[in-house]
Amino acid sequence: MLFLVDAMLGNVAKKLRLLGFDSEYFSDIDDSELIEKAKNENRTIISRDHDLINRAKKNEMSFVYITKENEIEQFLEILESTHLKLDEISGDAARCTKCNSLTSQISKSEIKNKIPQGLLEYHDKFWKCDGCDQIYWEGTHIKNLQEFVHKINL
Ligand SMILES: [Zn+2]
């Protein structure tokens, strides 16, 4: 399932990417462009903008209408309308939070001079974005996400 997340929901887009869902997000895009892109790429629109959701409805596109403020409740709305389930978080499945590309595991020797020595000693697994070369490790963002998913599944 592919998503297109509207500009007001940047945090949702970031979490969906870490969870491994292909989620396009643009901080600055007008509604017509967004509708067109979602249609062309067969993406489910996630939005809290009533007008945008109405346009998606008229175009018979799939959408998730977010009405809650709380992030956990927002994710419950997404899971409810998409019938997706969230399991354990894995760094291998995560997509780049910056550009939505897939990430690949890389060896420590490849990044030896690119990240602080402390990180290399403290972590075993590292990933690099296939798109923008951003380097990831199972740091606090993954731990926080694990807790987040745990709360969703309670
Ligand atoms: Zn990237």
Short mmCIF file of C-alpha atoms in Angstrom, two decimals, residues 37-152:
data_model
loop_
_atom_site.label_atom_id
_atom_site.label_comp_id
_atom_site.label_asym_id
_atom_site.label_seq_id
_atom_site.Cartn_x
_atom_site.Cartn_y
_atom_site.Cartn_z
CA LYS A 37 0.09 12.60 -8.11
CA ALA A 38 -1.89 10.26 -5.87
CA LYS A 39 -4.02 9.21 -8.84
CA ASN A 40 -1.05 8.57 -11.12
CA GLU A 41 0.84 6.57 -8.54
CA ASN A 42 -2.21 4.88 -7.04
CA ARG A 43 -1.54 6.24 -3.58
CA THR A 44 -3.92 6.47 -0.66
CA ILE A 45 -4.26 10.08 0.46
CA ILE A 46 -3.89 10.71 4.18
CA SER A 47 -5.22 14.11 5.10
CA ARG A 48 -7.06 16.14 7.69
CA ASP A 49 -8.17 18.68 5.10
CA HIS A 50 -11.90 18.27 4.55
CA ASP A 51 -11.88 19.85 1.08
CA LEU A 52 -9.06 17.63 -0.09
CA ILE A 53 -10.83 14.54 1.20
CA ASN A 54 -13.98 15.58 -0.65
CA ARG A 55 -12.02 15.88 -3.87
CA ALA A 56 -10.54 12.44 -3.30
CA LYS A 57 -14.05 11.09 -2.77
CA LYS A 58 -15.31 12.70 -5.97
CA ASN A 59 -12.40 11.17 -7.86
CA GLU A 60 -13.15 7.77 -6.33
CA MET A 61 -9.68 7.58 -4.83
CA SER A 62 -8.75 5.82 -1.63
CA PHE A 63 -8.15 8.08 1.33
CA VAL A 64 -7.84 8.22 5.08
CA TYR A 65 -9.56 11.19 6.69
CA ILE A 66 -7.70 12.14 9.86
CA THR A 67 -9.91 13.86 12.42
CA LYS A 68 -7.93 13.42 15.64
CA GLU A 69 -5.19 15.58 17.11
CA ASN A 70 -3.39 12.86 19.03
CA GLU A 71 -0.81 10.91 17.04
CA ILE A 72 -1.78 7.54 18.42
CA GLU A 73 -5.41 8.19 17.61
CA GLN A 74 -4.39 9.36 14.15
CA PHE A 75 -2.59 6.07 13.57
CA LEU A 76 -5.62 4.17 14.79
CA GLU A 77 -7.67 6.02 12.18
CA ILE A 78 -5.16 4.99 9.51
CA LEU A 79 -5.12 1.35 10.61
CA GLU A 80 -8.89 1.24 10.83
CA SER A 81 -9.52 2.47 7.32
CA THR A 82 -6.65 0.60 5.65
CA HIS A 83 -6.89 -2.66 7.63
CA LEU A 84 -3.13 -2.59 8.04
CA LYS A 85 -1.48 -4.07 11.08
CA LEU A 86 1.68 -2.90 12.78
CA ASP A 87 4.08 -5.50 14.08
CA GLU A 88 7.59 -5.30 15.42
CA ILE A 89 9.75 -2.51 14.10
CA SER A 90 12.75 -3.51 12.07
CA GLY A 91 15.52 -1.28 10.82
CA ASP A 92 15.68 -3.47 7.72
CA ALA A 93 12.16 -2.50 6.69
CA ALA A 94 12.48 1.19 7.46
CA ARG A 95 12.52 3.72 4.66
CA CYS A 96 14.46 6.98 4.76
CA THR A 97 12.55 9.57 6.79
CA LYS A 98 13.98 12.34 4.64
CA CYS A 99 13.29 11.10 1.11
CA ASN A 100 11.19 7.92 1.38
CA SER A 101 13.78 5.74 -0.40
CA LEU A 102 14.61 2.21 0.70
CA THR A 103 17.61 1.73 2.97
CA SER A 104 20.26 -0.99 2.77
CA GLN A 105 22.37 -2.38 5.53
CA ILE A 106 26.01 -1.38 5.32
CA SER A 107 29.08 -2.56 7.14
CA LYS A 108 30.80 -0.50 9.77
CA SER A 109 33.98 -0.30 7.72
CA GLU A 110 32.12 1.54 4.95
CA ILE A 111 31.09 4.38 7.25
CA LYS A 112 34.09 4.45 9.54
CA ASN A 113 34.97 8.04 8.80
CA LYS A 114 31.47 9.31 8.22
CA ILE A 115 29.93 9.05 11.67
CA PRO A 116 31.21 9.66 15.19
CA GLN A 117 33.38 6.94 16.67
CA GLY A 118 31.07 6.55 19.68
CA LEU A 119 28.17 5.53 17.49
CA LEU A 120 30.28 2.89 15.78
CA GLU A 121 31.24 1.38 19.08
CA TYR A 122 27.78 1.49 20.54
CA HIS A 123 25.74 0.11 17.61
CA ASP A 124 26.06 -3.02 15.50
CA LYS A 125 23.75 -2.43 12.59
CA PHE A 126 23.78 0.51 10.22
CA TRP A 127 21.76 1.34 7.16
CA LYS A 128 22.28 3.78 4.33
CA CYS A 129 19.53 5.43 2.30
CA ASP A 130 19.61 4.27 -1.33
CA GLY A 131 18.46 7.72 -2.38
CA CYS A 132 20.16 10.41 -0.32
CA ASP A 133 22.94 8.45 1.49
CA GLN A 134 21.62 9.37 4.94
CA ILE A 135 22.98 6.91 7.52
CA TYR A 136 20.70 5.25 10.09
CA TRP A 137 21.21 3.06 13.12
CA GLU A 138 18.85 1.57 15.65
CA GLY A 139 18.91 4.62 17.87
CA THR A 140 16.30 6.34 19.92
CA HIS A 141 14.00 6.98 16.96
CA ILE A 142 13.50 3.24 16.49
CA LYS A 143 13.07 2.67 20.22
CA ASN A 144 10.52 5.48 20.43
CA LEU A 145 8.69 4.04 17.47
CA GLN A 146 8.61 0.63 19.08
CA GLU A 147 6.97 2.16 22.14
CA PHE A 148 4.57 4.05 19.92
CA VAL A 149 3.50 0.87 18.10
CA HIS A 150 3.15 -0.90 21.40
CA LYS A 151 0.71 1.79 22.58
CA ILE A 152 -1.25 1.52 19.34
#
